[in-house]
Protein backbone atom coordinates (compact mmCIF):
# COMPACT_ATOMS: atom_id res chain seq x y z
CA UNK A 1 0.00 0.00 0.00
CA UNK A 2 1.02 3.63 -0.37
CA UNK A 3 0.76 4.58 3.27
CA UNK A 4 3.09 4.64 6.23
CA UNK A 5 2.67 1.43 8.21
CA UNK A 6 2.61 1.41 11.99
CA UNK A 7 5.48 -0.67 13.26
CA UNK A 8 4.44 -3.01 16.04
CA UNK A 9 7.38 -5.15 17.16
CA UNK A 10 6.58 -8.70 18.27
CA UNK A 11 7.85 -8.17 21.82
CA UNK A 12 5.15 -5.50 22.36
CA UNK A 13 2.18 -7.81 21.73
CA UNK A 14 -0.06 -7.85 24.76
CA UNK A 15 2.01 -5.19 26.55
CA UNK A 16 0.46 -1.89 27.63
CA UNK A 17 1.46 1.17 25.60
CA UNK A 18 4.19 3.14 27.35
CA UNK A 19 5.70 0.21 29.25
CA UNK A 20 9.13 -1.25 28.55
CA UNK A 21 9.37 -5.05 28.43
CA UNK A 22 12.32 -6.68 30.19
CA UNK A 23 15.49 -6.67 28.12
CA UNK A 24 14.44 -3.68 26.00
CA UNK A 25 15.14 0.06 26.30
CA UNK A 26 12.48 1.59 24.08
CA UNK A 27 8.93 1.65 25.45
CA UNK A 28 6.16 0.00 23.46
CA UNK A 29 3.85 2.33 21.58
CA UNK A 30 6.55 4.93 20.98
CA UNK A 31 5.84 6.70 17.71
CA UNK A 32 2.24 5.54 17.44
CA UNK A 33 1.09 9.00 16.39
CA UNK A 34 3.89 9.43 13.82
CA UNK A 35 1.57 8.54 10.94
CA UNK A 36 -0.91 11.20 12.05
CA UNK A 37 1.84 13.81 12.27
CA UNK A 38 3.30 12.84 8.90
CA UNK A 39 -0.12 12.81 7.24
CA UNK A 40 -0.78 16.27 8.70
CA UNK A 41 2.60 17.53 7.47
CA UNK A 42 2.16 16.07 3.97
CA UNK A 43 -1.39 17.42 3.65
CA UNK A 44 -0.47 20.96 4.64
CA UNK A 45 2.85 20.80 2.84
CA UNK A 46 1.11 19.98 -0.42
CA UNK A 47 -1.95 22.20 -0.02
CA UNK A 48 -0.72 25.19 1.96
CA UNK A 49 2.84 26.04 0.96
CA UNK A 50 2.70 26.00 -2.88
CA UNK A 51 0.18 28.89 -3.07
CA UNK A 52 2.39 30.91 -0.72
CA UNK A 53 5.49 30.18 -2.79
CA UNK A 54 3.66 31.01 -6.03
CA UNK A 55 2.35 34.27 -4.58
CA UNK A 56 5.79 35.33 -3.40
CA UNK A 57 7.35 34.51 -6.79
CA UNK A 58 4.64 36.40 -8.68
CA UNK A 59 5.11 39.37 -6.35
CA UNK A 60 8.84 39.39 -7.05
CA UNK A 61 8.21 39.20 -10.81
CA UNK A 62 5.64 42.01 -10.59
CA UNK A 63 8.02 44.28 -8.66
CA UNK A 64 10.82 43.54 -11.10
CA UNK A 65 8.68 44.43 -14.11
CA UNK A 66 7.35 47.54 -12.37
CA UNK A 67 10.92 48.65 -11.63
CA UNK A 68 11.96 48.05 -15.26
CA UNK A 69 8.99 50.04 -16.53
CA UNK A 70 9.81 52.93 -14.20
CA UNK A 71 13.42 52.89 -15.40
CA UNK A 72 12.32 52.79 -19.03
CA UNK A 73 9.77 55.59 -18.59
CA UNK A 74 12.56 57.99 -17.66
CA UNK A 75 13.86 57.73 -21.22
CA UNK A 76 10.65 58.41 -23.11
CA UNK A 77 8.07 56.23 -24.79
CA UNK A 78 7.93 52.95 -22.90
CA UNK A 79 6.30 51.13 -25.83
CA UNK A 80 9.36 51.57 -28.01
CA UNK A 81 12.16 51.18 -25.48
CA UNK A 82 14.84 48.93 -26.93
CA UNK A 83 13.43 48.95 -30.45
CA UNK A 84 15.01 50.35 -33.56
CA UNK A 85 13.30 53.47 -34.84
CA UNK A 86 11.02 52.79 -37.77
CA UNK A 87 12.41 53.78 -41.14
CA UNK A 88 9.75 55.16 -43.44
CA UNK A 89 9.98 54.92 -47.21
CA UNK A 90 10.33 58.72 -47.55
CA UNK A 91 13.39 58.77 -45.22
CA UNK A 92 15.52 56.43 -47.34
PDB file of C-alpha atoms in Angstrom:
ATOM      1  CA  UNK A   1       0.000   0.000   0.000  1.00  0.00           C
ATOM      2  CA  UNK A   2       1.018   3.627  -0.371  1.00  0.00           C
ATOM      3  CA  UNK A   3       0.763   4.578   3.268  1.00  0.00           C
ATOM      4  CA  UNK A   4       3.092   4.643   6.235  1.00  0.00           C
ATOM      5  CA  UNK A   5       2.672   1.427   8.209  1.00  0.00           C
ATOM      6  CA  UNK A   6       2.607   1.414  11.994  1.00  0.00           C
ATOM      7  CA  UNK A   7       5.484  -0.666  13.262  1.00  0.00           C
ATOM      8  CA  UNK A   8       4.439  -3.014  16.039  1.00  0.00           C
ATOM      9  CA  UNK A   9       7.382  -5.148  17.159  1.00  0.00           C
ATOM     10  CA  UNK A  10       6.583  -8.700  18.269  1.00  0.00           C
ATOM     11  CA  UNK A  11       7.848  -8.168  21.821  1.00  0.00           C
ATOM     12  CA  UNK A  12       5.149  -5.500  22.364  1.00  0.00           C
ATOM     13  CA  UNK A  13       2.175  -7.814  21.725  1.00  0.00           C
ATOM     14  CA  UNK A  14      -0.065  -7.851  24.756  1.00  0.00           C
ATOM     15  CA  UNK A  15       2.006  -5.193  26.553  1.00  0.00           C
ATOM     16  CA  UNK A  16       0.459  -1.895  27.626  1.00  0.00           C
ATOM     17  CA  UNK A  17       1.461   1.172  25.605  1.00  0.00           C
ATOM     18  CA  UNK A  18       4.192   3.136  27.350  1.00  0.00           C
ATOM     19  CA  UNK A  19       5.698   0.212  29.254  1.00  0.00           C
ATOM     20  CA  UNK A  20       9.125  -1.251  28.546  1.00  0.00           C
ATOM     21  CA  UNK A  21       9.371  -5.052  28.435  1.00  0.00           C
ATOM     22  CA  UNK A  22      12.324  -6.681  30.192  1.00  0.00           C
ATOM     23  CA  UNK A  23      15.487  -6.672  28.123  1.00  0.00           C
ATOM     24  CA  UNK A  24      14.435  -3.679  25.999  1.00  0.00           C
ATOM     25  CA  UNK A  25      15.144   0.055  26.297  1.00  0.00           C
ATOM     26  CA  UNK A  26      12.479   1.594  24.082  1.00  0.00           C
ATOM     27  CA  UNK A  27       8.926   1.649  25.454  1.00  0.00           C
ATOM     28  CA  UNK A  28       6.159  -0.002  23.459  1.00  0.00           C
ATOM     29  CA  UNK A  29       3.855   2.335  21.584  1.00  0.00           C
ATOM     30  CA  UNK A  30       6.554   4.931  20.981  1.00  0.00           C
ATOM     31  CA  UNK A  31       5.844   6.704  17.708  1.00  0.00           C
ATOM     32  CA  UNK A  32       2.236   5.540  17.436  1.00  0.00           C
ATOM     33  CA  UNK A  33       1.095   8.997  16.387  1.00  0.00           C
ATOM     34  CA  UNK A  34       3.885   9.430  13.819  1.00  0.00           C
ATOM     35  CA  UNK A  35       1.567   8.542  10.941  1.00  0.00           C
ATOM     36  CA  UNK A  36      -0.911  11.201  12.052  1.00  0.00           C
ATOM     37  CA  UNK A  37       1.836  13.806  12.268  1.00  0.00           C
ATOM     38  CA  UNK A  38       3.300  12.836   8.901  1.00  0.00           C
ATOM     39  CA  UNK A  39      -0.122  12.814   7.238  1.00  0.00           C
ATOM     40  CA  UNK A  40      -0.782  16.270   8.701  1.00  0.00           C
ATOM     41  CA  UNK A  41       2.604  17.529   7.470  1.00  0.00           C
ATOM     42  CA  UNK A  42       2.160  16.070   3.967  1.00  0.00           C
ATOM     43  CA  UNK A  43      -1.388  17.422   3.652  1.00  0.00           C
ATOM     44  CA  UNK A  44      -0.468  20.958   4.642  1.00  0.00           C
ATOM     45  CA  UNK A  45       2.854  20.801   2.839  1.00  0.00           C
ATOM     46  CA  UNK A  46       1.112  19.978  -0.419  1.00  0.00           C
ATOM     47  CA  UNK A  47      -1.952  22.204  -0.020  1.00  0.00           C
ATOM     48  CA  UNK A  48      -0.724  25.192   1.965  1.00  0.00           C
ATOM     49  CA  UNK A  49       2.837  26.042   0.964  1.00  0.00           C
ATOM     50  CA  UNK A  50       2.698  26.003  -2.878  1.00  0.00           C
ATOM     51  CA  UNK A  51       0.178  28.886  -3.069  1.00  0.00           C
ATOM     52  CA  UNK A  52       2.386  30.912  -0.717  1.00  0.00           C
ATOM     53  CA  UNK A  53       5.493  30.178  -2.789  1.00  0.00           C
ATOM     54  CA  UNK A  54       3.657  31.005  -6.030  1.00  0.00           C
ATOM     55  CA  UNK A  55       2.349  34.274  -4.585  1.00  0.00           C
ATOM     56  CA  UNK A  56       5.794  35.329  -3.403  1.00  0.00           C
ATOM     57  CA  UNK A  57       7.348  34.513  -6.788  1.00  0.00           C
ATOM     58  CA  UNK A  58       4.640  36.402  -8.677  1.00  0.00           C
ATOM     59  CA  UNK A  59       5.115  39.372  -6.351  1.00  0.00           C
ATOM     60  CA  UNK A  60       8.843  39.386  -7.046  1.00  0.00           C
ATOM     61  CA  UNK A  61       8.211  39.203 -10.807  1.00  0.00           C
ATOM     62  CA  UNK A  62       5.636  42.013 -10.594  1.00  0.00           C
ATOM     63  CA  UNK A  63       8.016  44.275  -8.661  1.00  0.00           C
ATOM     64  CA  UNK A  64      10.825  43.536 -11.102  1.00  0.00           C
ATOM     65  CA  UNK A  65       8.682  44.429 -14.111  1.00  0.00           C
ATOM     66  CA  UNK A  66       7.350  47.539 -12.372  1.00  0.00           C
ATOM     67  CA  UNK A  67      10.921  48.647 -11.625  1.00  0.00           C
ATOM     68  CA  UNK A  68      11.959  48.049 -15.259  1.00  0.00           C
ATOM     69  CA  UNK A  69       8.995  50.045 -16.532  1.00  0.00           C
ATOM     70  CA  UNK A  70       9.814  52.925 -14.203  1.00  0.00           C
ATOM     71  CA  UNK A  71      13.424  52.887 -15.398  1.00  0.00           C
ATOM     72  CA  UNK A  72      12.324  52.794 -19.033  1.00  0.00           C
ATOM     73  CA  UNK A  73       9.770  55.589 -18.592  1.00  0.00           C
ATOM     74  CA  UNK A  74      12.556  57.991 -17.661  1.00  0.00           C
ATOM     75  CA  UNK A  75      13.856  57.730 -21.216  1.00  0.00           C
ATOM     76  CA  UNK A  76      10.653  58.407 -23.108  1.00  0.00           C
ATOM     77  CA  UNK A  77       8.069  56.231 -24.793  1.00  0.00           C
ATOM     78  CA  UNK A  78       7.930  52.946 -22.904  1.00  0.00           C
ATOM     79  CA  UNK A  79       6.299  51.127 -25.832  1.00  0.00           C
ATOM     80  CA  UNK A  80       9.358  51.573 -28.013  1.00  0.00           C
ATOM     81  CA  UNK A  81      12.163  51.177 -25.480  1.00  0.00           C
ATOM     82  CA  UNK A  82      14.840  48.933 -26.932  1.00  0.00           C
ATOM     83  CA  UNK A  83      13.433  48.945 -30.453  1.00  0.00           C
ATOM     84  CA  UNK A  84      15.012  50.349 -33.558  1.00  0.00           C
ATOM     85  CA  UNK A  85      13.297  53.474 -34.841  1.00  0.00           C
ATOM     86  CA  UNK A  86      11.017  52.793 -37.770  1.00  0.00           C
ATOM     87  CA  UNK A  87      12.411  53.777 -41.143  1.00  0.00           C
ATOM     88  CA  UNK A  88       9.751  55.159 -43.440  1.00  0.00           C
ATOM     89  CA  UNK A  89       9.976  54.920 -47.210  1.00  0.00           C
ATOM     90  CA  UNK A  90      10.329  58.721 -47.551  1.00  0.00           C
ATOM     91  CA  UNK A  91      13.385  58.772 -45.220  1.00  0.00           C
ATOM     92  CA  UNK A  92      15.523  56.434 -47.339  1.00  0.00           C
TER      93      UNK A  92
END
